[in-house]
XYZ file of C-alpha atoms in Angstrom:
333
model
C 18.192 -6.572 -20.910
C 19.308 -6.288 -17.295
C 16.565 -7.219 -14.874
C 15.927 -5.409 -11.616
C 16.799 -7.411 -8.466
C 13.097 -7.156 -7.568
C 11.795 -8.272 -10.957
C 8.981 -10.752 -10.506
C 8.400 -9.611 -6.925
C 5.382 -11.333 -5.390
C 4.593 -9.633 -2.093
C 2.012 -12.207 -0.995
C 4.403 -15.117 -1.520
C 7.151 -13.139 0.215
C 4.999 -12.513 3.308
C 3.884 -16.135 3.405
C 7.514 -17.275 3.355
C 8.372 -14.940 6.218
C 5.398 -16.212 8.193
C 6.551 -19.811 7.717
C 10.078 -18.886 8.828
C 8.690 -17.209 11.950
C 6.692 -20.348 12.744
C 9.829 -22.452 12.247
C 11.715 -20.106 14.589
C 9.035 -20.588 17.269
C 9.453 -24.358 17.067
C 13.254 -24.162 17.213
C 13.077 -21.782 20.177
C 11.521 -24.604 22.205
C 14.758 -26.631 22.041
C 16.433 -24.852 25.023
C 13.546 -25.553 27.466
C 13.256 -29.113 26.132
C 16.981 -29.758 26.647
C 16.916 -28.211 30.124
C 13.956 -30.405 31.070
C 15.744 -33.532 29.812
C 18.918 -32.657 31.744
C 16.933 -31.720 34.874
C 18.164 -28.107 34.932
C 14.744 -26.494 34.455
C 12.099 -25.858 37.094
C 9.226 -28.299 37.327
C 6.812 -25.598 36.155
C 8.770 -25.388 32.911
C 7.075 -28.593 31.712
C 3.641 -26.958 31.761
C 5.067 -23.888 30.078
C 6.628 -26.045 27.365
C 3.327 -27.837 26.735
C 1.494 -24.502 26.511
C 4.099 -23.104 24.111
C 3.957 -26.251 21.991
C 0.165 -26.046 21.751
C 0.362 -22.398 20.710
C 2.879 -23.310 18.012
C 0.675 -26.154 16.833
C -2.285 -23.806 16.557
C -0.242 -21.268 14.580
C 1.100 -24.020 12.316
C -2.346 -25.445 11.522
C -4.024 -22.141 10.601
C -1.232 -19.986 9.135
C -3.217 -18.234 6.401
C -6.019 -17.103 8.724
C -3.636 -15.883 11.431
C -1.491 -14.098 8.869
C -4.559 -12.274 7.579
C -5.868 -11.473 11.067
C -2.464 -10.220 12.218
C -2.200 -7.750 9.347
C -5.785 -6.598 9.869
C -5.549 -6.298 13.683
C -1.938 -5.553 14.695
C -2.946 -5.447 18.372
C -3.111 -9.257 18.298
C 0.665 -9.135 18.811
C -0.055 -7.965 22.384
C -1.699 -11.330 23.123
C 1.485 -13.135 22.108
C 3.604 -10.719 24.159
C 1.502 -11.370 27.266
C 1.695 -15.124 26.649
C 5.494 -14.961 26.333
C 5.767 -12.941 29.549
C 3.636 -15.543 31.353
C 5.919 -18.339 30.174
C 8.950 -16.450 31.487
C 7.242 -15.890 34.846
C 6.477 -19.614 35.202
C 9.879 -20.901 34.139
C 12.564 -19.032 36.053
C 12.192 -15.350 35.294
C 15.418 -13.817 34.000
C 16.924 -17.351 33.743
C 13.963 -18.694 31.744
C 14.813 -21.014 28.838
C 11.935 -19.359 26.930
C 13.940 -16.193 26.228
C 14.309 -17.034 22.509
C 10.614 -17.889 22.331
C 9.773 -14.463 23.785
C 11.593 -12.806 20.875
C 9.218 -14.315 18.295
C 6.417 -11.716 18.676
C 9.049 -8.970 18.452
C 10.363 -10.468 15.211
C 6.818 -10.773 13.879
C 6.205 -7.099 14.667
C 9.422 -6.163 12.877
C 8.660 -8.061 9.687
C 4.975 -7.248 9.422
C 4.915 -3.696 10.839
C 8.496 -2.593 10.176
C 10.664 -0.457 12.440
C 7.880 1.494 14.098
C 5.905 -1.637 14.945
C 9.045 -3.361 16.244
C 9.902 -0.498 18.595
C 6.329 -0.245 19.862
C 6.271 -4.003 20.567
C 9.643 -3.811 22.349
C 8.477 -0.868 24.437
C 5.304 -2.749 25.404
C 7.173 -5.960 26.240
C 9.768 -4.276 28.494
C 7.394 -3.690 31.454
C 5.817 -7.107 30.831
C 9.241 -8.704 31.158
C 9.888 -6.767 34.368
C 6.570 -7.976 35.830
C 7.398 -11.538 34.748
C 10.741 -11.422 36.568
C 9.042 -10.029 39.677
C 6.305 -12.693 39.516
C 8.959 -15.412 39.193
C 10.656 -14.153 42.345
C 7.386 -14.277 44.292
C 6.993 -17.886 43.129
C 10.389 -18.790 44.567
C 12.561 -18.048 41.570
C 16.092 -16.621 41.802
C 16.612 -12.859 42.239
C 17.628 -11.125 39.026
C 21.210 -10.520 38.050
C 21.530 -6.830 37.157
C 23.859 -7.311 34.191
C 21.879 -10.221 32.713
C 18.613 -8.329 33.152
C 20.038 -5.240 31.451
C 21.373 -7.290 28.527
C 17.983 -8.957 28.091
C 16.127 -5.643 28.008
C 18.604 -4.028 25.614
C 18.476 -7.071 23.339
C 14.718 -6.621 22.887
C 15.288 -3.261 21.221
C 18.430 -4.324 19.363
C 16.855 -7.404 17.786
C 13.552 -5.704 17.003
C 15.278 -2.542 15.765
C 17.683 -4.339 13.428
C 15.030 -6.569 11.883
C 12.505 -3.727 11.812
C 14.944 -1.484 9.963
C 15.630 -4.266 7.455
C 11.885 -4.691 6.920
C 11.517 -0.933 6.394
C 14.259 -0.986 3.750
C 12.548 -3.897 1.978
C 9.239 -2.039 2.028
C 10.952 0.967 0.453
C 12.456 -1.254 -2.250
C 9.028 -2.748 -2.944
C 7.564 0.741 -3.278
C 10.359 1.831 -5.612
C 9.872 -1.296 -7.708
C 6.150 -0.592 -7.915
C 6.821 2.990 -9.038
C 9.241 1.767 -11.710
C 6.742 -0.809 -12.929
C 4.041 1.849 -13.149
C 6.365 4.220 -15.020
C 7.319 1.422 -17.428
C 3.656 0.636 -18.031
C 2.881 4.295 -18.719
C 5.773 4.528 -21.182
C 4.419 1.474 -23.011
C 0.985 3.103 -23.192
C 2.458 6.348 -24.523
C 4.461 4.426 -27.127
C 1.414 2.460 -28.259
C -0.647 5.649 -28.371
C 1.996 7.413 -30.461
C 2.071 4.553 -32.957
C -1.726 4.444 -33.176
C -1.964 8.212 -33.691
C 0.357 7.993 -36.656
C -2.221 5.737 -38.336
C -5.287 7.743 -37.328
C -7.302 8.823 -40.410
C -8.858 11.980 -38.912
C -8.966 14.239 -35.869
C -12.008 12.467 -34.396
C -10.153 9.167 -34.458
C -7.197 10.812 -32.713
C -9.492 12.058 -29.955
C -11.028 8.615 -29.492
C -7.622 6.976 -29.216
C -6.441 9.528 -26.666
C -9.563 8.941 -24.573
C -9.143 5.167 -24.869
C -5.579 5.466 -23.592
C -6.638 7.591 -20.616
C -9.673 5.550 -19.537
C -8.922 1.994 -20.670
C -5.125 1.791 -20.430
C -4.329 4.264 -17.653
C -7.505 3.352 -15.774
C -8.993 6.786 -15.104
C -12.748 6.898 -14.661
C -13.631 9.494 -17.303
C -11.936 11.757 -19.858
C -13.196 14.586 -22.080
C -11.414 16.241 -25.005
C -12.401 19.544 -26.572
C -10.672 21.191 -29.548
C -10.028 24.898 -29.970
C -11.421 26.940 -32.847
C -8.385 29.214 -33.013
C -9.754 32.275 -34.854
C -12.722 32.619 -32.513
C -11.105 31.123 -29.352
C -13.975 28.710 -28.853
C -13.782 25.132 -27.533
C -15.907 22.699 -29.522
C -15.755 19.212 -31.166
C -16.137 17.502 -27.779
C -15.495 13.796 -27.207
C -16.526 12.317 -23.858
C -15.484 8.831 -22.751
C -15.904 6.769 -19.551
C -14.127 3.625 -18.417
C -15.761 0.225 -18.766
C -17.429 -0.462 -15.430
C -16.486 -3.882 -13.970
C -19.958 -4.674 -12.638
C -21.729 -3.969 -15.938
C -19.083 -4.434 -18.606
C -20.555 -1.383 -20.336
C -18.340 1.363 -21.685
C -19.942 4.695 -20.907
C -20.132 7.915 -22.839
C -20.816 11.318 -21.335
C -23.413 13.942 -21.946
C -21.346 16.636 -23.688
C -22.600 17.096 -27.281
C -19.838 17.417 -29.851
C -21.167 20.723 -31.171
C -21.321 22.636 -27.876
C -19.352 25.884 -28.149
C -17.569 27.347 -25.133
C -15.825 30.747 -25.470
C -12.387 30.945 -23.842
C -11.905 34.419 -22.431
C -9.735 35.795 -19.612
C -11.658 35.413 -16.391
C -13.914 32.772 -17.953
C -13.246 30.250 -15.203
C -10.635 27.768 -14.016
C -10.504 25.829 -17.293
C -10.079 29.005 -19.354
C -7.316 30.192 -17.019
C -5.483 26.861 -17.360
C -5.708 27.050 -21.154
C -4.603 30.676 -21.435
C -1.746 30.190 -18.928
C -0.804 26.810 -20.464
C -0.645 25.333 -16.960
C -1.937 21.919 -15.929
C -4.204 22.146 -12.901
C -5.948 19.773 -10.525
C -9.330 20.995 -9.350
C -10.922 19.752 -6.121
C -14.320 18.043 -6.089
C -17.155 20.446 -6.786
C -15.009 23.236 -8.224
C -16.802 24.792 -11.256
C -14.661 24.631 -14.393
C -16.366 27.577 -16.055
C -18.679 30.460 -15.252
C -21.386 28.817 -17.396
C -23.623 26.770 -15.042
C -25.330 25.009 -17.971
C -21.990 23.817 -19.351
C -20.796 22.722 -15.887
C -23.972 20.682 -15.470
C -23.414 19.153 -18.900
C -19.885 18.074 -17.890
C -21.204 16.558 -14.646
C -17.695 16.224 -13.208
C -18.521 15.670 -9.548
C -15.056 15.004 -8.144
C -11.384 15.790 -8.572
C -10.526 16.808 -12.138
C -7.199 17.165 -13.929
C -7.231 19.980 -16.526
C -4.482 19.409 -19.126
C -4.125 22.106 -21.815
C -3.083 20.888 -25.269
C -0.839 23.343 -27.068
C 1.074 23.621 -30.322
C 3.941 26.121 -30.423
C 2.536 27.731 -27.256
C -0.891 28.213 -28.839
C -3.859 26.376 -27.231
C -5.375 23.783 -29.538
C -7.624 22.009 -27.041
C -8.094 20.696 -23.510
C -8.138 17.269 -21.863
C -10.248 16.840 -18.727
C -9.622 13.717 -16.631
C -11.758 12.598 -13.693
C -9.664 10.480 -11.342
C -10.595 7.469 -9.204
C -10.169 9.653 -6.103
C -12.846 11.884 -7.537
C -15.184 8.928 -7.820
C -14.645 8.068 -4.171
C -15.314 11.653 -3.144
C -18.455 11.789 -5.226
C -19.797 8.635 -3.623
């Protein structure tokens, strides 16, 4: 069997690896100012800037998991790093600052964690900060900016962030596609297992129970109800009602629809009757009555979004499957 290139994908481990690489990049980006200080080419204020940058890197290195979590929860924290980088540039020579590579690190972080859109927003925010840093450096006695070098620096912000942000967007799309394929594969396995189990079912009631088990236990939907059609009289009866095992109680629930309840299926009898007679699957919004019988609707007690799936044999209705989704549960709460 040929495995997908993303088989075994672990997103958490992947993000942690990227975070460690970004931290390593921040440390390596301090080599230019360190070398310039050793050779005497940097301004005297660059020593304080280097110490401040080193302390920030040390802090990030010591608490990576917490910062990683905070960064993904509050993306605006990137602005703090952008302001810090601009301050370092202002204190260490402006457009000739040896901290240029260090200033790219928050842009790279925005690209990897927030993809192309986040990268472009960070670059757009850092551009005026960089301009203010160059101006502040001049007021502190730094050299006036070279037009070409300044233009290249500003363009590089968007080029670097855009390229890495686009790559991160592509990876996110691949992760989503892999997740969809995994879900489809899981559903096919469930259908296969259900088909095999139905072949061994001794009676119709057992078939209904296995269908409901597949919908609630395997596919994870909150609740499912099956009713069978009495063909000569066009009446739904023989109801089976099943709810998912709730995690906090470990109890598998059963609904309130008695098996012997009889519901006539007539044209104009409601949304469920229309779906059955038209042989069309429908999704009903929360609160939509399935039938024109208030007593039966109250018995169903489907408070949220409901999928109505007609069951047919040779285009003749033989029953209906009602599925209450997780979204419905959220709406009901």
